[in-house]
Amino acid sequence: QKEVEQNSGPLSVPEGAIASLNCTYSDRGSQSFFWYRQYSGKSPELIMFIYSNGDKEDGRFTAQLNKASQYVSLLIRDSQPSDSATYLCAVPREKSSGDKLTFGTGTRLAVRP
Amino acid sequence: ETGVTQTPRHLVMGMTNKKSLKCEQHLGHNAMYWYKQSAKKPLELMFVYNFKEQTENNSVPSRFSPECPNSSHLFLHLHTLQPEDSALYLCASSQGGLAGELFFGEGSRLTVL
């Protein structure tokens, strides 16, 4: 069983700061990585995915992947109170299927006004 | 509104009851999923259906019985559940394949007394 590890938090940052969320995974052969956001009482929604080593930027969000270290992170620049949520890291269970995902427990982010 | 609708949103049942959860997707996707979300535990993949065929049963106890009559509808039939089965049950759909983004419903909160 592939494992995905995340610090449960809460991670508390002031408004305007950079929030850094981290995730490690056990299967060295994993090739794609997903970040989902889940607001309290709501369902998860995809915010980013990354396949290649390095950085991928989308607005205020940057995903960083280091396959050698089996480490993927999500940076949120200029954090807003509306970013307060739980962020879930996910990895496909099978290389041939990108949608049977194994999720981490999630990191709760709290952005202080 | 993600295009995936789950009913009921809340359900309380005794251990001897039989009930069903319903999921409908309006996105034209080929794959549908049941996930279980318990407090402080990762999202657990339960069942996967592709084009109405079950392609994954993640060692789920037989007291949970899925049914997928067509690509748009998915049911989870529940009988003789245990209190530890109390959780949020999330339905999701996707196009499948390597980069399948999961679209989740709002979930059905189940309490087993």
JSON list of C-alpha atoms in Angstrom, two decimals:
[
{"chain": "A", "resi": 1, "resn": "GLN", "atom": "CA", "xyz": [0.00, 0.00, 0.00]},
{"chain": "A", "resi": 2, "resn": "LYS", "atom": "CA", "xyz": [1.45, 3.32, -1.04]},
{"chain": "A", "resi": 3, "resn": "GLU", "atom": "CA", "xyz": [1.67, 5.84, 1.75]},
{"chain": "A", "resi": 4, "resn": "VAL", "atom": "CA", "xyz": [1.41, 9.57, 1.73]},
{"chain": "A", "resi": 5, "resn": "GLU", "atom": "CA", "xyz": [2.51, 11.47, 4.80]},
{"chain": "A", "resi": 6, "resn": "GLN", "atom": "CA", "xyz": [1.50, 14.98, 5.82]},
{"chain": "A", "resi": 7, "resn": "ASN", "atom": "CA", "xyz": [1.80, 16.99, 8.99]},
{"chain": "A", "resi": 8, "resn": "SER", "atom": "CA", "xyz": [-1.75, 17.42, 10.27]},
{"chain": "A", "resi": 9, "resn": "GLY", "atom": "CA", "xyz": [-1.08, 20.92, 11.57]},
{"chain": "A", "resi": 10, "resn": "PRO", "atom": "CA", "xyz": [-2.66, 23.30, 12.14]},
{"chain": "A", "resi": 11, "resn": "LEU", "atom": "CA", "xyz": [-0.27, 25.52, 10.26]},
{"chain": "A", "resi": 12, "resn": "SER", "atom": "CA", "xyz": [-0.97, 29.10, 11.26]},
{"chain": "A", "resi": 13, "resn": "VAL", "atom": "CA", "xyz": [0.34, 31.98, 9.14]},
{"chain": "A", "resi": 14, "resn": "PRO", "atom": "CA", "xyz": [-0.49, 35.70, 9.08]},
{"chain": "A", "resi": 15, "resn": "GLU", "atom": "CA", "xyz": [-2.34, 37.19, 6.16]},
{"chain": "A", "resi": 16, "resn": "GLY", "atom": "CA", "xyz": [0.03, 38.05, 3.33]},
{"chain": "A", "resi": 17, "resn": "ALA", "atom": "CA", "xyz": [2.67, 35.49, 4.32]},
{"chain": "A", "resi": 18, "resn": "ILE", "atom": "CA", "xyz": [3.80, 32.43, 2.38]},
{"chain": "A", "resi": 19, "resn": "ALA", "atom": "CA", "xyz": [2.27, 29.17, 3.55]},
{"chain": "A", "resi": 20, "resn": "SER", "atom": "CA", "xyz": [4.36, 26.06, 2.90]},
{"chain": "A", "resi": 21, "resn": "LEU", "atom": "CA", "xyz": [2.64, 22.69, 2.97]},
{"chain": "A", "resi": 22, "resn": "ASN", "atom": "CA", "xyz": [4.68, 19.52, 2.71]},
{"chain": "A", "resi": 23, "resn": "CYS", "atom": "CA", "xyz": [4.07, 15.93, 1.70]},
{"chain": "A", "resi": 24, "resn": "THR", "atom": "CA", "xyz": [6.27, 12.84, 1.47]},
{"chain": "A", "resi": 25, "resn": "TYR", "atom": "CA", "xyz": [5.42, 9.62, -0.33]},
{"chain": "A", "resi": 26, "resn": "SER", "atom": "CA", "xyz": [6.71, 6.09, -0.01]},
{"chain": "A", "resi": 27, "resn": "ASP", "atom": "CA", "xyz": [6.64, 4.76, -3.59]},
{"chain": "A", "resi": 28, "resn": "ARG", "atom": "CA", "xyz": [9.70, 5.93, -5.49]},
{"chain": "A", "resi": 29, "resn": "GLY", "atom": "CA", "xyz": [7.97, 5.00, -8.74]},
{"chain": "A", "resi": 30, "resn": "SER", "atom": "CA", "xyz": [5.14, 7.50, -8.27]},
{"chain": "A", "resi": 31, "resn": "GLN", "atom": "CA", "xyz": [4.94, 9.85, -11.22]},
{"chain": "A", "resi": 32, "resn": "SER", "atom": "CA", "xyz": [2.10, 12.27, -10.57]},
{"chain": "A", "resi": 33, "resn": "PHE", "atom": "CA", "xyz": [1.01, 14.21, -7.55]},
{"chain": "A", "resi": 34, "resn": "PHE", "atom": "CA", "xyz": [-2.14, 16.09, -6.71]},
{"chain": "A", "resi": 35, "resn": "TRP", "atom": "CA", "xyz": [-3.09, 18.77, -4.22]},
{"chain": "A", "resi": 36, "resn": "TYR", "atom": "CA", "xyz": [-6.71, 19.03, -3.15]},
{"chain": "A", "resi": 37, "resn": "ARG", "atom": "CA", "xyz": [-8.24, 21.69, -0.91]},
{"chain": "A", "resi": 38, "resn": "GLN", "atom": "CA", "xyz": [-11.09, 20.88, 1.46]},
{"chain": "A", "resi": 39, "resn": "TYR", "atom": "CA", "xyz": [-12.96, 23.62, 3.26]},
{"chain": "A", "resi": 40, "resn": "SER", "atom": "CA", "xyz": [-14.60, 22.67, 6.55]},
{"chain": "A", "resi": 41, "resn": "GLY", "atom": "CA", "xyz": [-17.86, 20.86, 5.86]},
{"chain": "A", "resi": 42, "resn": "LYS", "atom": "CA", "xyz": [-17.20, 20.73, 2.12]},
{"chain": "A", "resi": 43, "resn": "SER", "atom": "CA", "xyz": [-15.82, 18.17, -0.29]},
{"chain": "A", "resi": 44, "resn": "PRO", "atom": "CA", "xyz": [-12.26, 18.18, -1.67]},
{"chain": "A", "resi": 45, "resn": "GLU", "atom": "CA", "xyz": [-11.49, 20.07, -4.86]},
{"chain": "A", "resi": 46, "resn": "LEU", "atom": "CA", "xyz": [-8.39, 19.81, -7.04]},
{"chain": "A", "resi": 47, "resn": "ILE", "atom": "CA", "xyz": [-6.16, 22.87, -7.01]},
{"chain": "A", "resi": 48, "resn": "MET", "atom": "CA", "xyz": [-2.95, 21.63, -8.63]},
{"chain": "A", "resi": 49, "resn": "PHE", "atom": "CA", "xyz": [-1.16, 18.62, -10.04]},
{"chain": "A", "resi": 50, "resn": "ILE", "atom": "CA", "xyz": [2.48, 18.11, -10.94]},
{"chain": "A", "resi": 51, "resn": "TYR", "atom": "CA", "xyz": [4.38, 15.43, -12.88]},
{"chain": "A", "resi": 52, "resn": "SER", "atom": "CA", "xyz": [7.87, 16.82, -13.42]},
{"chain": "A", "resi": 53, "resn": "ASN", "atom": "CA", "xyz": [10.65, 17.63, -11.01]},
{"chain": "A", "resi": 54, "resn": "GLY", "atom": "CA", "xyz": [10.84, 21.31, -10.20]},
{"chain": "A", "resi": 55, "resn": "ASP", "atom": "CA", "xyz": [8.22, 23.98, -9.76]},
{"chain": "A", "resi": 56, "resn": "LYS", "atom": "CA", "xyz": [4.81, 24.51, -11.29]},
{"chain": "A", "resi": 57, "resn": "GLU", "atom": "CA", "xyz": [3.10, 27.83, -10.74]},
{"chain": "A", "resi": 58, "resn": "ASP", "atom": "CA", "xyz": [-0.59, 28.70, -10.97]},
{"chain": "A", "resi": 59, "resn": "GLY", "atom": "CA", "xyz": [-1.48, 32.13, -9.68]},
{"chain": "A", "resi": 60, "resn": "ARG", "atom": "CA", "xyz": [-0.61, 32.33, -5.99]},
{"chain": "A", "resi": 61, "resn": "PHE", "atom": "CA", "xyz": [0.01, 28.58, -5.82]},
{"chain": "A", "resi": 62, "resn": "THR", "atom": "CA", "xyz": [3.30, 26.82, -6.56]},
{"chain": "A", "resi": 63, "resn": "ALA", "atom": "CA", "xyz": [3.75, 23.06, -6.45]},
{"chain": "A", "resi": 64, "resn": "GLN", "atom": "CA", "xyz": [7.30, 21.79, -5.98]},
{"chain": "A", "resi": 65, "resn": "LEU", "atom": "CA", "xyz": [8.38, 18.22, -6.69]},
{"chain": "A", "resi": 66, "resn": "ASN", "atom": "CA", "xyz": [11.62, 16.52, -5.75]},
{"chain": "A", "resi": 67, "resn": "LYS", "atom": "CA", "xyz": [11.45, 12.88, -6.82]},
{"chain": "A", "resi": 68, "resn": "ALA", "atom": "CA", "xyz": [14.91, 12.05, -5.48]},
{"chain": "A", "resi": 69, "resn": "SER", "atom": "CA", "xyz": [13.78, 13.06, -1.99]},
{"chain": "A", "resi": 70, "resn": "GLN", "atom": "CA", "xyz": [10.21, 11.76, -2.53]},
{"chain": "A", "resi": 71, "resn": "TYR", "atom": "CA", "xyz": [8.90, 15.11, -1.47]},
{"chain": "A", "resi": 72, "resn": "VAL", "atom": "CA", "xyz": [6.20, 17.38, -2.87]},
{"chain": "A", "resi": 73, "resn": "SER", "atom": "CA", "xyz": [5.18, 20.72, -1.47]},
{"chain": "A", "resi": 74, "resn": "LEU", "atom": "CA", "xyz": [2.59, 23.41, -2.04]},
{"chain": "A", "resi": 75, "resn": "LEU", "atom": "CA", "xyz": [3.43, 27.07, -1.53]},
{"chain": "A", "resi": 76, "resn": "ILE", "atom": "CA", "xyz": [0.68, 29.66, -1.20]},
{"chain": "A", "resi": 77, "resn": "ARG", "atom": "CA", "xyz": [1.90, 33.21, -1.66]},
{"chain": "A", "resi": 78, "resn": "ASP", "atom": "CA", "xyz": [0.11, 36.24, -0.21]},
{"chain": "A", "resi": 79, "resn": "SER", "atom": "CA", "xyz": [-2.02, 33.96, 1.96]},
{"chain": "A", "resi": 80, "resn": "GLN", "atom": "CA", "xyz": [-5.60, 35.08, 2.51]},
{"chain": "A", "resi": 81, "resn": "PRO", "atom": "CA", "xyz": [-8.09, 34.11, 5.23]},
{"chain": "A", "resi": 82, "resn": "SER", "atom": "CA", "xyz": [-10.08, 32.44, 2.44]},
{"chain": "A", "resi": 83, "resn": "ASP", "atom": "CA", "xyz": [-7.17, 30.01, 2.00]},
{"chain": "A", "resi": 84, "resn": "SER", "atom": "CA", "xyz": [-7.93, 28.57, 5.45]},
{"chain": "A", "resi": 85, "resn": "ALA", "atom": "CA", "xyz": [-8.74, 24.94, 4.72]},
{"chain": "A", "resi": 86, "resn": "THR", "atom": "CA", "xyz": [-7.29, 21.45, 4.85]},
{"chain": "A", "resi": 87, "resn": "TYR", "atom": "CA", "xyz": [-4.89, 20.65, 2.03]},
{"chain": "A", "resi": 88, "resn": "LEU", "atom": "CA", "xyz": [-4.71, 17.03, 0.90]},
{"chain": "A", "resi": 89, "resn": "CYS", "atom": "CA", "xyz": [-1.78, 15.53, -0.97]},
{"chain": "A", "resi": 90, "resn": "ALA", "atom": "CA", "xyz": [-2.62, 12.56, -3.20]},
{"chain": "A", "resi": 91, "resn": "VAL", "atom": "CA", "xyz": [-0.75, 10.02, -5.31]},
{"chain": "A", "resi": 92, "resn": "PRO", "atom": "CA", "xyz": [-2.21, 7.54, -7.82]},
{"chain": "A", "resi": 93, "resn": "ARG", "atom": "CA", "xyz": [-2.27, 3.94, -6.58]},
{"chain": "A", "resi": 94, "resn": "GLU", "atom": "CA", "xyz": [-1.30, 2.67, -10.03]},
{"chain": "A", "resi": 95, "resn": "LYS", "atom": "CA", "xyz": [0.97, 4.17, -12.66]},
{"chain": "A", "resi": 96, "resn": "SER", "atom": "CA", "xyz": [-1.56, 3.28, -15.36]},
{"chain": "A", "resi": 97, "resn": "SER", "atom": "CA", "xyz": [-4.39, 5.13, -13.67]},
{"chain": "A", "resi": 98, "resn": "GLY", "atom": "CA", "xyz": [-4.28, 8.71, -12.52]},
{"chain": "A", "resi": 99, "resn": "ASP", "atom": "CA", "xyz": [-7.53, 8.70, -10.68]},
{"chain": "A", "resi": 100, "resn": "LYS", "atom": "CA", "xyz": [-7.40, 5.91, -8.08]},
{"chain": "A", "resi": 101, "resn": "LEU", "atom": "CA", "xyz": [-5.79, 8.14, -5.52]},
{"chain": "A", "resi": 102, "resn": "THR", "atom": "CA", "xyz": [-4.17, 7.49, -2.17]},
{"chain": "A", "resi": 103, "resn": "PHE", "atom": "CA", "xyz": [-4.60, 10.56, 0.03]},
{"chain": "A", "resi": 104, "resn": "GLY", "atom": "CA", "xyz": [-2.64, 11.88, 2.97]},
{"chain": "A", "resi": 105, "resn": "THR", "atom": "CA", "xyz": [-4.44, 12.90, 6.14]},
{"chain": "A", "resi": 106, "resn": "GLY", "atom": "CA", "xyz": [-4.17, 16.54, 5.12]},
{"chain": "A", "resi": 107, "resn": "THR", "atom": "CA", "xyz": [-2.65, 19.65, 6.66]},
{"chain": "A", "resi": 108, "resn": "ARG", "atom": "CA", "xyz": [-5.00, 22.20, 8.17]},
{"chain": "A", "resi": 109, "resn": "LEU", "atom": "CA", "xyz": [-4.01, 25.75, 7.27]},
{"chain": "A", "resi": 110, "resn": "ALA", "atom": "CA", "xyz": [-5.24, 28.74, 9.27]},
{"chain": "A", "resi": 111, "resn": "VAL", "atom": "CA", "xyz": [-4.54, 32.22, 7.88]},
{"chain": "A", "resi": 112, "resn": "ARG", "atom": "CA", "xyz": [-4.80, 34.91, 10.54]},
{"chain": "A", "resi": 113, "resn": "PRO", "atom": "CA", "xyz": [-6.22, 38.32, 9.44]},
{"chain": "B", "resi": 1, "resn": "GLU", "atom": "CA", "xyz": [-21.88, 22.87, -7.35]},
{"chain": "B", "resi": 2, "resn": "THR", "atom": "CA", "xyz": [-19.49, 20.25, -8.73]},
{"chain": "B", "resi": 3, "resn": "GLY", "atom": "CA", "xyz": [-21.97, 18.38, -10.90]},
{"chain": "B", "resi": 4, "resn": "VAL", "atom": "CA", "xyz": [-22.01, 15.43, -8.49]},
{"chain": "B", "resi": 5, "resn": "THR", "atom": "CA", "xyz": [-25.06, 15.17, -6.26]},
{"chain": "B", "resi": 6, "resn": "GLN", "atom": "CA", "xyz": [-25.34, 12.93, -3.21]},
{"chain": "B", "resi": 7, "resn": "THR", "atom": "CA", "xyz": [-28.41, 12.05, -1.19]},
{"chain": "B", "resi": 8, "resn": "PRO", "atom": "CA", "xyz": [-29.15, 11.95, 1.63]},
{"chain": "B", "resi": 9, "resn": "ARG", "atom": "CA", "xyz": [-26.73, 14.49, 3.09]},
{"chain": "B", "resi": 10, "resn": "HIS", "atom": "CA", "xyz": [-27.24, 13.12, 6.58]},
{"chain": "B", "resi": 11, "resn": "LEU", "atom": "CA", "xyz": [-28.30, 9.65, 7.68]},
{"chain": "B", "resi": 12, "resn": "VAL", "atom": "CA", "xyz": [-28.72, 8.09, 11.11]},
{"chain": "B", "resi": 13, "resn": "MET", "atom": "CA", "xyz": [-29.31, 4.37, 11.25]},
{"chain": "B", "resi": 14, "resn": "GLY", "atom": "CA", "xyz": [-29.30, 1.54, 13.69]},
{"chain": "B", "resi": 15, "resn": "MET", "atom": "CA", "xyz": [-27.06, -1.47, 13.31]},
{"chain": "B", "resi": 16, "resn": "THR", "atom": "CA", "xyz": [-29.94, -3.62, 12.04]},
{"chain": "B", "resi": 17, "resn": "ASN", "atom": "CA", "xyz": [-31.25, -1.16, 9.47]},
{"chain": "B", "resi": 18, "resn": "LYS", "atom": "CA", "xyz": [-30.82, -1.27, 5.71]},
{"chain": "B", "resi": 19, "resn": "LYS", "atom": "CA", "xyz": [-30.33, 2.01, 3.90]},
{"chain": "B", "resi": 20, "resn": "SER", "atom": "CA", "xyz": [-28.82, 3.26, 0.66]},
{"chain": "B", "resi": 21, "resn": "LEU", "atom": "CA", "xyz": [-26.74, 6.23, -0.38]},
{"chain": "B", "resi": 22, "resn": "LYS", "atom": "CA", "xyz": [-27.27, 7.65, -3.84]},
{"chain": "B", "resi": 23, "resn": "CYS", "atom": "CA", "xyz": [-24.90, 9.53, -6.13]},
{"chain": "B", "resi": 24, "resn": "GLU", "atom": "CA", "xyz": [-25.62, 11.10, -9.51]},
{"chain": "B", "resi": 25, "resn": "GLN", "atom": "CA", "xyz": [-23.14, 12.86, -11.78]},
{"chain": "B", "resi": 26, "resn": "HIS", "atom": "CA", "xyz": [-24.10, 15.27, -14.56]},
{"chain": "B", "resi": 27, "resn": "LEU", "atom": "CA", "xyz": [-20.61, 15.63, -16.04]},
{"chain": "B", "resi": 28, "resn": "GLY", "atom": "CA", "xyz": [-20.61, 12.83, -18.60]},
{"chain": "B", "resi": 29, "resn": "HIS", "atom": "CA", "xyz": [-17.75, 11.08, -16.83]},
{"chain": "B", "resi": 30, "resn": "ASN", "atom": "CA", "xyz": [-16.88, 7.43, -17.28]},
{"chain": "B", "resi": 31, "resn": "ALA", "atom": "CA", "xyz": [-15.70, 6.57, -13.78]},
{"chain": "B", "resi": 32, "resn": "MET", "atom": "CA", "xyz": [-17.36, 6.83, -10.39]},
{"chain": "B", "resi": 33, "resn": "TYR", "atom": "CA", "xyz": [-15.98, 6.21, -6.92]},
{"chain": "B", "resi": 34, "resn": "TRP", "atom": "CA", "xyz": [-16.94, 5.80, -3.29]},
{"chain": "B", "resi": 35, "resn": "TYR", "atom": "CA", "xyz": [-14.53, 7.19, -0.71]},
{"chain": "B", "resi": 36, "resn": "LYS", "atom": "CA", "xyz": [-14.83, 7.06, 3.09]},
{"chain": "B", "resi": 37, "resn": "GLN", "atom": "CA", "xyz": [-13.60, 9.97, 5.19]},
{"chain": "B", "resi": 38, "resn": "SER", "atom": "CA", "xyz": [-13.22, 9.44, 8.95]},
{"chain": "B", "resi": 39, "resn": "ALA", "atom": "CA", "xyz": [-11.86, 11.90, 11.47]},
{"chain": "B", "resi": 40, "resn": "LYS", "atom": "CA", "xyz": [-8.06, 12.07, 11.54]},
{"chain": "B", "resi": 41, "resn": "LYS", "atom": "CA", "xyz": [-7.75, 9.36, 8.87]},
{"chain": "B", "resi": 42, "resn": "PRO", "atom": "CA", "xyz": [-6.95, 9.73, 5.18]},
{"chain": "B", "resi": 43, "resn": "LEU", "atom": "CA", "xyz": [-9.64, 9.47, 2.56]},
{"chain": "B", "resi": 44, "resn": "GLU", "atom": "CA", "xyz": [-10.06, 5.76, 1.89]},
{"chain": "B", "resi": 45, "resn": "LEU", "atom": "CA", "xyz": [-10.92, 4.52, -1.58]},
{"chain": "B", "resi": 46, "resn": "MET", "atom": "CA", "xyz": [-13.70, 1.94, -1.32]},
{"chain": "B", "resi": 47, "resn": "PHE", "atom": "CA", "xyz": [-15.00, 1.14, -4.80]},
{"chain": "B", "resi": 48, "resn": "VAL", "atom": "CA", "xyz": [-14.30, 2.19, -8.38]},
{"chain": "B", "resi": 49, "resn": "TYR", "atom": "CA", "xyz": [-16.57, 1.75, -11.38]},
{"chain": "B", "resi": 50, "resn": "ASN", "atom": "CA", "xyz": [-15.53, 2.34, -14.99]},
{"chain": "B", "resi": 51, "resn": "PHE", "atom": "CA", "xyz": [-18.30, 2.26, -17.59]},
{"chain": "B", "resi": 52, "resn": "LYS", "atom": "CA", "xyz": [-20.56, 0.58, -15.00]},
{"chain": "B", "resi": 53, "resn": "GLU", "atom": "CA", "xyz": [-18.04, -2.20, -14.31]},
{"chain": "B", "resi": 54, "resn": "GLN", "atom": "CA", "xyz": [-16.47, -2.51, -10.89]},
{"chain": "B", "resi": 55, "resn": "THR", "atom": "CA", "xyz": [-12.71, -2.24, -11.23]},
{"chain": "B", "resi": 56, "resn": "GLU", "atom": "CA", "xyz": [-11.74, -1.83, -7.60]},
{"chain": "B", "resi": 57, "resn": "ASN", "atom": "CA", "xyz": [-12.94, -3.22, -4.30]},
{"chain": "B", "resi": 58, "resn": "ASN", "atom": "CA", "xyz": [-10.48, -2.09, -1.71]},
{"chain": "B", "resi": 59, "resn": "SER", "atom": "CA", "xyz": [-11.11, -4.90, 0.78]},
{"chain": "B", "resi": 60, "resn": "VAL", "atom": "CA", "xyz": [-14.38, -3.36, 1.87]},
{"chain": "B", "resi": 61, "resn": "PRO", "atom": "CA", "xyz": [-16.57, -5.43, 4.24]},
{"chain": "B", "resi": 62, "resn": "SER", "atom": "CA", "xyz": [-19.57, -7.05, 2.59]},
{"chain": "B", "resi": 63, "resn": "ARG", "atom": "CA", "xyz": [-21.97, -4.97, 4.69]},
{"chain": "B", "resi": 64, "resn": "PHE", "atom": "CA", "xyz": [-21.23, -2.28, 2.09]},
{"chain": "B", "resi": 65, "resn": "SER", "atom": "CA", "xyz": [-22.66, -3.22, -1.29]},
{"chain": "B", "resi": 66, "resn": "PRO", "atom": "CA", "xyz": [-22.19, -0.91, -4.29]},
{"chain": "B", "resi": 67, "resn": "GLU", "atom": "CA", "xyz": [-24.40, -0.76, -7.34]},
{"chain": "B", "resi": 68, "resn": "CYS", "atom": "CA", "xyz": [-23.79, 1.11, -10.58]},
{"chain": "B", "resi": 69, "resn": "PRO", "atom": "CA", "xyz": [-26.77, 0.76, -12.95]},
{"chain": "B", "resi": 70, "resn": "ASN", "atom": "CA", "xyz": [-25.32, 3.23, -15.48]},
{"chain": "B", "resi": 71, "resn": "SER", "atom": "CA", "xyz": [-22.42, 5.65, -15.86]},
{"chain": "B", "resi": 72, "resn": "SER", "atom": "CA", "xyz": [-24.33, 8.46, -14.18]},
{"chain": "B", "resi": 73, "resn": "HIS", "atom": "CA", "xyz": [-25.62, 6.76, -11.06]},
{"chain": "B", "resi": 74, "resn": "LEU", "atom": "CA", "xyz": [-23.93, 5.03, -8.17]},
{"chain": "B", "resi": 75, "resn": "PHE", "atom": "CA", "xyz": [-25.43, 3.57, -5.03]},
{"chain": "B", "resi": 76, "resn": "LEU", "atom": "CA", "xyz": [-23.98, 2.29, -1.78]},
{"chain": "B", "resi": 77, "resn": "HIS", "atom": "CA", "xyz": [-26.28, -0.14, -0.02]},
{"chain": "B", "resi": 78, "resn": "LEU", "atom": "CA", "xyz": [-25.74, -0.40, 3.70]},
{"chain": "B", "resi": 79, "resn": "HIS", "atom": "CA", "xyz": [-26.82, -3.22, 6.03]},
{"chain": "B", "resi": 80, "resn": "THR", "atom": "CA", "xyz": [-25.92, -4.40, 9.52]},
{"chain": "B", "resi": 81, "resn": "LEU", "atom": "CA", "xyz": [-23.37, -1.63, 9.92]},
{"chain": "B", "resi": 82, "resn": "GLN", "atom": "CA", "xyz": [-21.19, -1.06, 12.96]},
{"chain": "B", "resi": 83, "resn": "PRO", "atom": "CA", "xyz": [-20.71, 2.18, 14.92]},
{"chain": "B", "resi": 84, "resn": "GLU", "atom": "CA", "xyz": [-17.16, 2.42, 13.52]},
{"chain": "B", "resi": 85, "resn": "ASP", "atom": "CA", "xyz": [-18.70, 2.78, 10.07]},
{"chain": "B", "resi": 86, "resn": "SER", "atom": "CA", "xyz": [-19.88, 6.24, 11.04]},
{"chain": "B", "resi": 87, "resn": "ALA", "atom": "CA", "xyz": [-18.12, 8.61, 8.65]},
{"chain": "B", "resi": 88, "resn": "LEU", "atom": "CA", "xyz": [-18.54, 10.93, 5.69]},
{"chain": "B", "resi": 89, "resn": "TYR", "atom": "CA", "xyz": [-19.06, 8.95, 2.50]},
{"chain": "B", "resi": 90, "resn": "LEU", "atom": "CA", "xyz": [-17.96, 10.81, -0.58]},
{"chain": "B", "resi": 91, "resn": "CYS", "atom": "CA", "xyz": [-18.89, 10.00, -4.13]},
{"chain": "B", "resi": 92, "resn": "ALA", "atom": "CA", "xyz": [-16.66, 11.21, -6.95]},
{"chain": "B", "resi": 93, "resn": "SER", "atom": "CA", "xyz": [-16.52, 10.99, -10.71]},
{"chain": "B", "resi": 94, "resn": "SER", "atom": "CA", "xyz": [-13.80, 11.48, -13.32]},
{"chain": "B", "resi": 95, "resn": "GLN", "atom": "CA", "xyz": [-13.00, 10.98, -16.97]},
{"chain": "B", "resi": 96, "resn": "GLY", "atom": "CA", "xyz": [-10.46, 8.36, -15.93]},
{"chain": "B", "resi": 97, "resn": "GLY", "atom": "CA", "xyz": [-7.01, 7.88, -17.35]},
{"chain": "B", "resi": 98, "resn": "LEU", "atom": "CA", "xyz": [-3.65, 9.25, -16.29]},
{"chain": "B", "resi": 99, "resn": "ALA", "atom": "CA", "xyz": [-4.70, 12.76, -15.44]},
{"chain": "B", "resi": 100, "resn": "GLY", "atom": "CA", "xyz": [-8.18, 12.15, -14.10]},
{"chain": "B", "resi": 101, "resn": "GLU", "atom": "CA", "xyz": [-9.33, 14.96, -11.85]},
{"chain": "B", "resi": 102, "resn": "LEU", "atom": "CA", "xyz": [-11.80, 13.74, -9.25]},
{"chain": "B", "resi": 103, "resn": "PHE", "atom": "CA", "xyz": [-15.01, 15.73, -8.83]},
{"chain": "B", "resi": 104, "resn": "PHE", "atom": "CA", "xyz": [-16.50, 15.06, -5.42]},
{"chain": "B", "resi": 105, "resn": "GLY", "atom": "CA", "xyz": [-20.05, 15.33, -4.23]},
{"chain": "B", "resi": 106, "resn": "GLU", "atom": "CA", "xyz": [-20.83, 17.06, -0.93]},
{"chain": "B", "resi": 107, "resn": "GLY", "atom": "CA", "xyz": [-20.93, 13.74, 0.87]},
{"chain": "B", "resi": 108, "resn": "SER", "atom": "CA", "xyz": [-23.36, 11.78, 2.99]},
{"chain": "B", "resi": 109, "resn": "ARG", "atom": "CA", "xyz": [-22.70, 12.01, 6.72]},
{"chain": "B", "resi": 110, "resn": "LEU", "atom": "CA", "xyz": [-23.56, 8.62, 8.21]},
{"chain": "B", "resi": 111, "resn": "THR", "atom": "CA", "xyz": [-24.06, 7.95, 11.90]},
{"chain": "B", "resi": 112, "resn": "VAL", "atom": "CA", "xyz": [-24.55, 4.37, 13.06]},
{"chain": "B", "resi": 113, "resn": "LEU", "atom": "CA", "xyz": [-26.06, 4.02, 16.50]}
]
